[in-house]
Amino acid sequence: LMARLHDQHGLVLPELDLGGGHAIAYRPGDDALDPTSLARRVRTELADACASAALPVPRLVIEPGRAIAGPAGIALYRVLAVKHSGGKVFVAVDGGMSDNPRPALYGVRYAPRLTGRNSTAAPARVTVVGRHCEAGDIVASDAGLPADVRPGDLLALPAAGAYHLSMASGYNLVGRPPVVAVRDGLARLLVRRESIEDI
């Protein structure tokens, strides 16, 4: 592309922006962006291609928004109900596709964790579902949670910092959740929970 722009229009690009959308690890074992490795690999290939086309090597830029913001956020859900049906376990929580449509839209797979209490129960495979009247309101499928998960428990959903809330809506009249910053054990409310009057 750079060679074609130069040949057809006399343009020499000083910067090449590879954009964003780079992967993050939503679950243990998922691949994540290694910016140093990516930069080295692209820089080497770019230098070779520029040398072949007699062009200067442009400054290389990426937009790692999700790679930075994603791991910084954790969504907390309260368990509302646990249902056993057809040999499967469904754990219903107080959020879902209104505050995080990514599983329904893109098939993002999260690994929720029980938080707020210790459990010695054996792990069980469960489907964590949202509170909306939609068959696709699945927060996490085939997730490993303690078999004694029960109403009132809190589930933490790591890697929820990118797009989770920016894509949220007031769907089904479910208000957006609050946003709380935690640093050195101290919590500070950044955005209050949406009320029905807000919606």
PDB file of N, CA and C in Angstrom, residues 128-168:
ATOM      1  N   VAL A 128     -23.612 -19.260  33.290  1.00  0.00           N
ATOM      2  CA  VAL A 128     -24.025 -18.050  33.995  1.00  0.00           C
ATOM      3  C   VAL A 128     -24.884 -17.240  33.030  1.00  0.00           C
ATOM      4  N   VAL A 129     -26.126 -16.980  33.441  1.00  0.00           N
ATOM      5  CA  VAL A 129     -27.067 -16.279  32.574  1.00  0.00           C
ATOM      6  C   VAL A 129     -27.468 -14.951  33.201  1.00  0.00           C
ATOM      7  N   GLY A 130     -27.867 -14.018  32.324  1.00  0.00           N
ATOM      8  CA  GLY A 130     -28.305 -12.711  32.780  1.00  0.00           C
ATOM      9  C   GLY A 130     -29.773 -12.693  33.145  1.00  0.00           C
ATOM     10  N   ARG A 131     -30.242 -11.527  33.517  1.00  0.00           N
ATOM     11  CA  ARG A 131     -31.605 -11.383  34.025  1.00  0.00           C
ATOM     12  C   ARG A 131     -32.612 -10.959  32.962  1.00  0.00           C
ATOM     13  N   HIS A 132     -32.185 -10.909  31.724  1.00  0.00           N
ATOM     14  CA  HIS A 132     -33.055 -10.433  30.651  1.00  0.00           C
ATOM     15  C   HIS A 132     -33.852 -11.580  30.040  1.00  0.00           C
ATOM     16  N   CYS A 133     -34.982 -11.255  29.470  1.00  0.00           N
ATOM     17  CA  CYS A 133     -35.837 -12.296  28.886  1.00  0.00           C
ATOM     18  C   CYS A 133     -35.380 -12.599  27.462  1.00  0.00           C
ATOM     19  N   GLU A 134     -34.159 -13.082  27.351  1.00  0.00           N
ATOM     20  CA  GLU A 134     -33.547 -13.408  26.061  1.00  0.00           C
ATOM     21  C   GLU A 134     -32.814 -14.734  26.187  1.00  0.00           C
ATOM     22  N   ALA A 135     -33.025 -15.614  25.222  1.00  0.00           N
ATOM     23  CA  ALA A 135     -32.319 -16.903  25.239  1.00  0.00           C
ATOM     24  C   ALA A 135     -30.812 -16.714  25.114  1.00  0.00           C
ATOM     25  N   GLY A 136     -30.379 -15.648  24.461  1.00  0.00           N
ATOM     26  CA  GLY A 136     -28.951 -15.408  24.256  1.00  0.00           C
ATOM     27  C   GLY A 136     -28.281 -14.628  25.357  1.00  0.00           C
ATOM     28  N   ASP A 137     -28.981 -14.384  26.455  1.00  0.00           N
ATOM     29  CA  ASP A 137     -28.380 -13.616  27.546  1.00  0.00           C
ATOM     30  C   ASP A 137     -27.516 -14.530  28.404  1.00  0.00           C
ATOM     31  N   ILE A 138     -26.380 -14.901  27.844  1.00  0.00           N
ATOM     32  CA  ILE A 138     -25.436 -15.790  28.526  1.00  0.00           C
ATOM     33  C   ILE A 138     -24.184 -14.988  28.843  1.00  0.00           C
ATOM     34  N   VAL A 139     -23.867 -14.873  30.104  1.00  0.00           N
ATOM     35  CA  VAL A 139     -22.681 -14.150  30.549  1.00  0.00           C
ATOM     36  C   VAL A 139     -21.443 -15.022  30.372  1.00  0.00           C
ATOM     37  N   ALA A 140     -21.546 -16.303  30.734  1.00  0.00           N
ATOM     38  CA  ALA A 140     -20.417 -17.237  30.607  1.00  0.00           C
ATOM     39  C   ALA A 140     -20.963 -18.652  30.488  1.00  0.00           C
ATOM     40  N   SER A 141     -20.540 -19.348  29.450  1.00  0.00           N
ATOM     41  CA  SER A 141     -20.981 -20.739  29.288  1.00  0.00           C
ATOM     42  C   SER A 141     -19.852 -21.684  29.671  1.00  0.00           C
ATOM     43  N   ASP A 142     -20.224 -22.853  30.157  1.00  0.00           N
ATOM     44  CA  ASP A 142     -19.258 -23.877  30.554  1.00  0.00           C
ATOM     45  C   ASP A 142     -18.199 -23.315  31.501  1.00  0.00           C
ATOM     46  N   ALA A 143     -18.669 -22.533  32.465  1.00  0.00           N
ATOM     47  CA  ALA A 143     -17.759 -21.909  33.428  1.00  0.00           C
ATOM     48  C   ALA A 143     -17.576 -22.821  34.635  1.00  0.00           C
ATOM     49  N   GLY A 144     -16.405 -22.782  35.214  1.00  0.00           N
ATOM     50  CA  GLY A 144     -16.123 -23.565  36.413  1.00  0.00           C
ATOM     51  C   GLY A 144     -16.350 -22.742  37.665  1.00  0.00           C
ATOM     52  N   LEU A 145     -17.369 -23.103  38.433  1.00  0.00           N
ATOM     53  CA  LEU A 145     -17.651 -22.441  39.708  1.00  0.00           C
ATOM     54  C   LEU A 145     -17.855 -23.510  40.771  1.00  0.00           C
ATOM     55  N   PRO A 146     -17.665 -23.172  42.051  1.00  0.00           N
ATOM     56  CA  PRO A 146     -17.919 -24.163  43.094  1.00  0.00           C
ATOM     57  C   PRO A 146     -19.359 -24.673  43.021  1.00  0.00           C
ATOM     58  N   ALA A 147     -19.546 -25.954  43.272  1.00  0.00           N
ATOM     59  CA  ALA A 147     -20.872 -26.573  43.181  1.00  0.00           C
ATOM     60  C   ALA A 147     -21.855 -25.990  44.188  1.00  0.00           C
ATOM     61  N   ASP A 148     -21.355 -25.331  45.236  1.00  0.00           N
ATOM     62  CA  ASP A 148     -22.268 -24.765  46.236  1.00  0.00           C
ATOM     63  C   ASP A 148     -22.585 -23.287  45.987  1.00  0.00           C
ATOM     64  N   VAL A 149     -22.362 -22.794  44.775  1.00  0.00           N
ATOM     65  CA  VAL A 149     -22.715 -21.406  44.471  1.00  0.00           C
ATOM     66  C   VAL A 149     -24.207 -21.232  44.744  1.00  0.00           C
ATOM     67  N   ARG A 150     -24.565 -20.084  45.351  1.00  0.00           N
ATOM     68  CA  ARG A 150     -25.947 -19.920  45.811  1.00  0.00           C
ATOM     69  C   ARG A 150     -26.382 -18.459  45.687  1.00  0.00           C
ATOM     70  N   PRO A 151     -27.693 -18.216  45.741  1.00  0.00           N
ATOM     71  CA  PRO A 151     -28.185 -16.841  45.683  1.00  0.00           C
ATOM     72  C   PRO A 151     -27.527 -15.979  46.758  1.00  0.00           C
ATOM     73  N   GLY A 152     -27.174 -14.774  46.371  1.00  0.00           N
ATOM     74  CA  GLY A 152     -26.488 -13.856  47.274  1.00  0.00           C
ATOM     75  C   GLY A 152     -24.991 -13.827  47.059  1.00  0.00           C
ATOM     76  N   ASP A 153     -24.427 -14.891  46.472  1.00  0.00           N
ATOM     77  CA  ASP A 153     -22.990 -14.913  46.192  1.00  0.00           C
ATOM     78  C   ASP A 153     -22.628 -13.823  45.189  1.00  0.00           C
ATOM     79  N   LEU A 154     -21.368 -13.417  45.232  1.00  0.00           N
ATOM     80  CA  LEU A 154     -20.840 -12.476  44.250  1.00  0.00           C
ATOM     81  C   LEU A 154     -19.931 -13.217  43.286  1.00  0.00           C
ATOM     82  N   LEU A 155     -20.088 -12.910  42.006  1.00  0.00           N
ATOM     83  CA  LEU A 155     -19.205 -13.450  40.978  1.00  0.00           C
ATOM     84  C   LEU A 155     -18.413 -12.306  40.374  1.00  0.00           C
ATOM     85  N   ALA A 156     -17.112 -12.497  40.258  1.00  0.00           N
ATOM     86  CA  ALA A 156     -16.241 -11.517  39.615  1.00  0.00           C
ATOM     87  C   ALA A 156     -15.968 -11.979  38.192  1.00  0.00           C
ATOM     88  N   LEU A 157     -16.061 -11.049  37.265  1.00  0.00           N
ATOM     89  CA  LEU A 157     -15.816 -11.332  35.851  1.00  0.00           C
ATOM     90  C   LEU A 157     -14.596 -10.528  35.424  1.00  0.00           C
ATOM     91  N   PRO A 158     -13.403 -11.156  35.425  1.00  0.00           N
ATOM     92  CA  PRO A 158     -12.192 -10.430  35.045  1.00  0.00           C
ATOM     93  C   PRO A 158     -12.224  -9.997  33.577  1.00  0.00           C
ATOM     94  N   ALA A 159     -11.341  -9.090  33.243  1.00  0.00           N
ATOM     95  CA  ALA A 159     -11.148  -8.599  31.868  1.00  0.00           C
ATOM     96  C   ALA A 159     -12.393  -7.907  31.330  1.00  0.00           C
ATOM     97  N   ALA A 160     -13.071  -7.147  32.182  1.00  0.00           N
ATOM     98  CA  ALA A 160     -14.304  -6.468  31.775  1.00  0.00           C
ATOM     99  C   ALA A 160     -14.111  -4.963  31.609  1.00  0.00           C
ATOM    100  N   GLY A 161     -12.882  -4.508  31.507  1.00  0.00           N
ATOM    101  CA  GLY A 161     -12.627  -3.069  31.450  1.00  0.00           C
ATOM    102  C   GLY A 161     -12.812  -2.422  30.098  1.00  0.00           C
ATOM    103  N   ALA A 162     -12.805  -3.191  29.032  1.00  0.00           N
ATOM    104  CA  ALA A 162     -12.914  -2.598  27.695  1.00  0.00           C
ATOM    105  C   ALA A 162     -14.252  -2.949  27.063  1.00  0.00           C
ATOM    106  N   TYR A 163     -14.975  -1.955  26.676  1.00  0.00           N
ATOM    107  CA  TYR A 163     -16.240  -2.084  25.945  1.00  0.00           C
ATOM    108  C   TYR A 163     -17.386  -2.612  26.792  1.00  0.00           C
ATOM    109  N   HIS A 164     -17.103  -3.143  27.936  1.00  0.00           N
ATOM    110  CA  HIS A 164     -18.159  -3.686  28.788  1.00  0.00           C
ATOM    111  C   HIS A 164     -19.216  -2.604  29.031  1.00  0.00           C
ATOM    112  N   LEU A 165     -18.825  -1.513  29.633  1.00  0.00           N
ATOM    113  CA  LEU A 165     -19.786  -0.456  29.949  1.00  0.00           C
ATOM    114  C   LEU A 165     -20.022   0.502  28.796  1.00  0.00           C
ATOM    115  N   SER A 166     -19.035   0.681  27.928  1.00  0.00           N
ATOM    116  CA  SER A 166     -19.249   1.613  26.817  1.00  0.00           C
ATOM    117  C   SER A 166     -20.301   1.089  25.845  1.00  0.00           C
ATOM    118  N   MET A 167     -20.550  -0.213  25.850  1.00  0.00           N
ATOM    119  CA  MET A 167     -21.586  -0.803  25.002  1.00  0.00           C
ATOM    120  C   MET A 167     -22.886  -1.042  25.772  1.00  0.00           C
ATOM    121  N   ALA A 168     -22.915  -0.684  27.040  1.00  0.00           N
ATOM    122  CA  ALA A 168     -24.087  -0.957  27.878  1.00  0.00           C
ATOM    123  C   ALA A 168     -25.282  -0.109  27.450  1.00  0.00           C
TER     124      ALA A 168
END
